[in-house]
Amino acid sequence: MRVRKKKHGAERLAACEKYFFPATDDIKNVFGNSNPVHIEIGCGKGTFIRDMAKKYSGINFIAVEKITDVMVCCAEKIYAEQLENVRILCADAKTLAEVIPHNSIERIYLNFSDPWPKAGHKKRRLTHAVFLDVYKQILTSDGSIAIKTDNDSLFDFSLEELPQNGFILEDVTRDLHSSIYNSDNVMTEYEANFTKQGIPIKRCVAKLK
Ligand code: SAH
């Protein structure tokens, strides 16, 4: 993602501090309830997490994004609507097992992750085994990962990498919007753009065995 430096980015983010995900051993203390917790890794500007949090008030959400200037847009959306079932976390996916309690996340969303097309960069793909090992630590035993992408190569890679690392694939489609899985679909910003260009959206769910 091309990111312009945000004016007063640090101050704007600090103004949303009450939504920051804190250091914790027990995720129930963060949200004040024991509702299931879902996270989106690479939330971008936060449209998906905002719309999911409004639609599913009985689920808690954590929006993770490594670029602070991108997170500002997400944080301000959450703040504007005072969404108490959302927390934001500026972090790289590879560090998540250090900041999120283990066995606490029911679902991880990977929406339109960077494809890293060069073979030499495959360890950076968010569905590479390096990241799957992190996700396995934070997911509950019946947890799942839901993936959406426009990118055929990243999708093909993920469909191989997930089963090789202890996940079972479900609900695989190469055209989400024409499939039976579309009825409860919440669009992301990237998804809206790719859909406008006529690119079909690939989607799958991976469950721990
Ligand atoms: N999910 C959004 C944005 C997709 S762009 C949407 O669908 O509209 C991918 C986002 O993932 C970018 O904002 C990028 O900064 C973030 N990202 C990429 N690698 C990451 C990592 N290792 N940890 C956290 N975020 C990451």
Coordinates of C-alpha atoms and ligand atoms in Angstrom, one line a residue:
M1 CA 0.0 0.0 0.0
R2 CA 1.4 3.5 -0.9
V3 CA 1.1 5.5 2.2
R4 CA 1.3 9.3 2.5
K5 CA 2.7 10.6 5.7
K6 CA -0.3 11.8 7.7
K7 CA -0.2 15.3 9.2
H8 CA -0.3 15.1 13.0
G9 CA -0.6 11.3 12.6
A10 CA 0.9 10.6 16.1
E11 CA -1.4 13.1 17.8
R12 CA -4.5 11.8 15.9
L13 CA -3.7 8.3 17.0
A14 CA -3.0 9.3 20.6
A15 CA -6.5 10.9 20.7
C16 CA -8.0 7.4 20.1
E17 CA -5.9 5.9 23.0
K18 CA -8.9 4.4 24.8
Y19 CA -9.3 1.9 22.0
F20 CA -5.6 0.7 22.1
F21 CA -5.3 -3.0 22.8
P22 CA -3.3 -3.1 26.1
A23 CA -0.8 -5.5 27.5
T24 CA -2.8 -8.3 29.1
D25 CA -2.8 -11.9 30.3
D26 CA -6.6 -12.2 30.1
I27 CA -8.5 -10.9 27.1
K28 CA -11.8 -10.8 29.1
N29 CA -10.4 -7.9 31.1
V30 CA -9.8 -5.9 27.9
F31 CA -13.5 -6.1 26.7
G32 CA -15.2 -6.6 30.1
N33 CA -17.0 -9.7 28.9
S34 CA -16.2 -13.2 27.6
N35 CA -17.6 -12.8 24.1
P36 CA -15.6 -14.4 21.3
V37 CA -12.7 -12.4 19.9
H38 CA -11.9 -12.1 16.2
I39 CA -9.0 -10.2 14.7
E40 CA -8.2 -8.8 11.3
I41 CA -4.5 -8.7 10.4
G42 CA -3.6 -5.9 8.1
C43 CA -6.8 -4.0 8.6
G44 CA -5.8 -1.1 6.4
K45 CA -8.2 1.9 6.8
G46 CA -10.6 -0.1 8.9
T47 CA -13.9 -0.2 6.9
F48 CA -14.3 -4.0 7.4
I49 CA -13.6 -4.0 11.2
R50 CA -16.0 -1.1 11.7
D51 CA -18.8 -2.7 9.7
M52 CA -18.2 -6.1 11.3
A53 CA -18.3 -4.6 14.8
K54 CA -21.6 -2.8 14.1
K55 CA -23.1 -6.0 12.6
Y56 CA -21.9 -8.4 15.3
S57 CA -22.1 -6.5 18.6
G58 CA -21.7 -9.9 20.5
I59 CA -18.2 -10.4 19.1
N60 CA -15.1 -8.5 20.1
F61 CA -12.7 -7.4 17.4
I62 CA -9.0 -6.5 17.3
A63 CA -7.7 -4.6 14.3
V64 CA -4.0 -5.2 13.6
E65 CA -2.0 -3.0 11.3
K66 CA 1.7 -2.5 11.0
I67 CA 1.7 0.9 9.4
T68 CA 0.8 3.6 12.0
D69 CA -0.2 6.2 9.4
V70 CA -2.7 3.7 8.0
M71 CA -4.0 2.8 11.4
V72 CA -4.9 6.4 12.1
C73 CA -7.8 6.1 9.6
C74 CA -9.0 2.9 11.2
A75 CA -8.7 4.3 14.8
E76 CA -10.7 7.5 13.9
K77 CA -13.5 5.3 12.4
I78 CA -13.7 3.3 15.6
Y79 CA -13.6 6.5 17.7
A80 CA -16.2 8.3 15.7
E81 CA -18.7 5.5 16.3
Q82 CA -17.5 4.7 19.9
L83 CA -17.4 1.0 19.1
E84 CA -16.7 -0.5 22.5
N85 CA -16.3 -4.0 21.0
V86 CA -13.1 -3.0 19.0
R87 CA -9.5 -2.5 20.0
I88 CA -6.7 -1.5 17.7
L89 CA -3.1 -2.8 17.8
C90 CA -0.2 -1.3 15.8
A91 CA 2.0 -4.4 15.4
D92 CA 3.6 -6.7 12.9
A93 CA 1.7 -10.0 12.5
K94 CA 4.9 -11.9 13.4
T95 CA 4.9 -10.5 17.0
L96 CA 1.2 -11.3 17.8
A97 CA 2.0 -14.3 20.0
E98 CA 3.9 -12.0 22.3
V99 CA 1.1 -9.5 22.7
I100 CA -2.1 -11.5 22.4
P101 CA -2.9 -14.2 25.0
H102 CA -2.6 -17.7 23.7
N103 CA -5.7 -19.7 22.9
S104 CA -7.9 -16.6 22.9
I105 CA -8.9 -15.9 19.3
E106 CA -11.8 -17.6 17.6
R107 CA -11.2 -16.2 14.1
I108 CA -8.4 -14.5 12.2
Y109 CA -9.3 -12.5 9.0
L110 CA -6.7 -12.0 6.4
N111 CA -8.2 -9.7 3.8
F112 CA -6.3 -8.8 0.7
S113 CA -2.9 -9.4 2.2
D114 CA 0.1 -8.2 0.3
P115 CA 0.9 -11.0 -2.4
W116 CA 4.7 -10.8 -2.3
P117 CA 4.9 -12.4 -5.8
K118 CA 8.7 -13.0 -5.9
A119 CA 9.7 -16.5 -4.7
G120 CA 12.4 -15.0 -2.6
H121 CA 9.9 -13.0 -0.6
K122 CA 7.5 -15.9 0.1
K123 CA 8.3 -15.8 3.8
R124 CA 6.6 -12.4 4.0
R125 CA 3.2 -13.7 2.8
L126 CA 0.8 -13.7 5.7
T127 CA -0.1 -17.4 5.0
H128 CA 3.5 -18.6 5.1
A129 CA 4.3 -21.3 7.7
V130 CA 6.2 -18.7 9.7
F131 CA 3.0 -16.7 10.3
L132 CA 0.8 -19.8 10.6
D133 CA 2.9 -20.9 13.6
V134 CA 2.1 -17.6 15.2
Y135 CA -1.6 -17.9 14.5
K136 CA -1.7 -21.4 15.9
Q137 CA -0.6 -20.0 19.3
I138 CA -3.2 -17.3 19.6
L139 CA -6.2 -19.3 18.0
T140 CA -8.5 -21.4 20.2
S141 CA -8.5 -25.1 19.5
D142 CA -11.6 -24.8 17.3
G143 CA -10.4 -21.5 15.8
S144 CA -10.3 -20.6 12.1
I145 CA -8.7 -18.3 9.6
A146 CA -10.9 -16.6 6.9
I147 CA -9.0 -15.5 3.8
K148 CA -10.1 -13.2 1.0
T149 CA -7.9 -12.1 -1.9
D150 CA -8.0 -10.9 -5.5
N151 CA -4.7 -12.6 -6.2
D152 CA -4.6 -16.1 -7.8
S153 CA -1.0 -16.8 -6.9
L154 CA -1.4 -15.9 -3.2
F155 CA -4.6 -17.9 -3.1
D156 CA -2.9 -21.0 -4.7
F157 CA 0.0 -20.7 -2.3
S158 CA -2.3 -20.5 0.7
L159 CA -4.3 -23.5 -0.5
E160 CA -1.1 -25.5 -0.3
E161 CA 0.5 -24.0 2.7
L162 CA -2.5 -24.3 5.1
P163 CA -3.1 -28.0 4.8
Q164 CA 0.7 -28.6 5.0
N165 CA 0.6 -26.8 8.4
G166 CA -2.2 -28.6 10.2
F167 CA -5.3 -26.7 8.8
I168 CA -8.3 -28.1 7.1
L169 CA -9.8 -26.1 4.2
E170 CA -13.5 -25.3 4.0
D171 CA -15.8 -23.1 1.9
V172 CA -13.3 -22.6 -0.9
T173 CA -14.5 -20.4 -3.8
R174 CA -12.8 -18.5 -6.6
D175 CA -15.8 -16.3 -7.0
L176 CA -17.1 -15.3 -3.6
H177 CA -19.7 -12.8 -4.9
S178 CA -21.5 -15.4 -7.0
S179 CA -21.2 -18.1 -4.4
I180 CA -23.5 -19.3 -1.5
Y181 CA -20.9 -17.8 0.9
N182 CA -21.7 -14.3 -0.2
S183 CA -24.9 -13.8 1.9
D184 CA -23.2 -12.7 5.0
N185 CA -20.1 -11.2 3.3
V186 CA -18.9 -7.8 4.6
M187 CA -16.8 -6.0 1.9
T188 CA -13.4 -4.5 2.6
E189 CA -12.0 -1.4 0.9
Y190 CA -9.7 -3.4 -1.3
E191 CA -12.6 -5.7 -2.1
A192 CA -14.8 -2.9 -3.3
N193 CA -12.0 -1.6 -5.6
F194 CA -11.2 -5.0 -7.1
T195 CA -14.9 -5.7 -7.6
K196 CA -15.3 -2.4 -9.5
Q197 CA -12.5 -3.6 -11.8
G198 CA -14.4 -6.9 -12.4
I199 CA -11.8 -9.1 -10.6
P200 CA -13.4 -12.1 -8.9
I201 CA -12.7 -12.5 -5.2
K202 CA -11.1 -15.7 -4.0
R203 CA -12.1 -16.9 -0.5
C204 CA -11.5 -19.8 1.9
V205 CA -11.7 -20.8 5.6
A206 CA -9.0 -22.8 7.3
K207 CA -9.7 -24.7 10.6
L208 CA -7.3 -26.2 12.9
K209 CA -7.4 -30.0 12.8
Ligands
SAH1 N1 -7.6 -5.5 4.8 C1 -7.7 -4.2 4.1 C2 -6.3 -3.7 3.6 C3 -5.6 -4.6 2.7 S1 -3.9 -4.0 2.3 C4 -8.7 -4.3 3.0 O1 -9.0 -5.4 2.6 O2 -9.1 -3.3 2.4 C5 -2.9 -5.0 3.3 C6 -2.6 -4.3 4.7 O3 -1.9 -5.3 5.5 C7 -1.8 -3.1 4.5 O4 -2.4 -2.0 5.2 C8 -0.4 -3.5 5.2 O5 0.2 -2.4 5.8 C9 -0.9 -4.5 6.2 N2 0.2 -5.5 6.5 C10 1.0 -6.1 5.6 N3 1.9 -7.0 6.3 C11 1.5 -6.9 7.6 C12 2.1 -7.5 8.8 N4 3.1 -8.3 8.7 N5 1.5 -7.2 9.9 C13 0.5 -6.3 10.0 N6 -0.1 -5.7 9.0 C14 0.5 -6.0 7.8

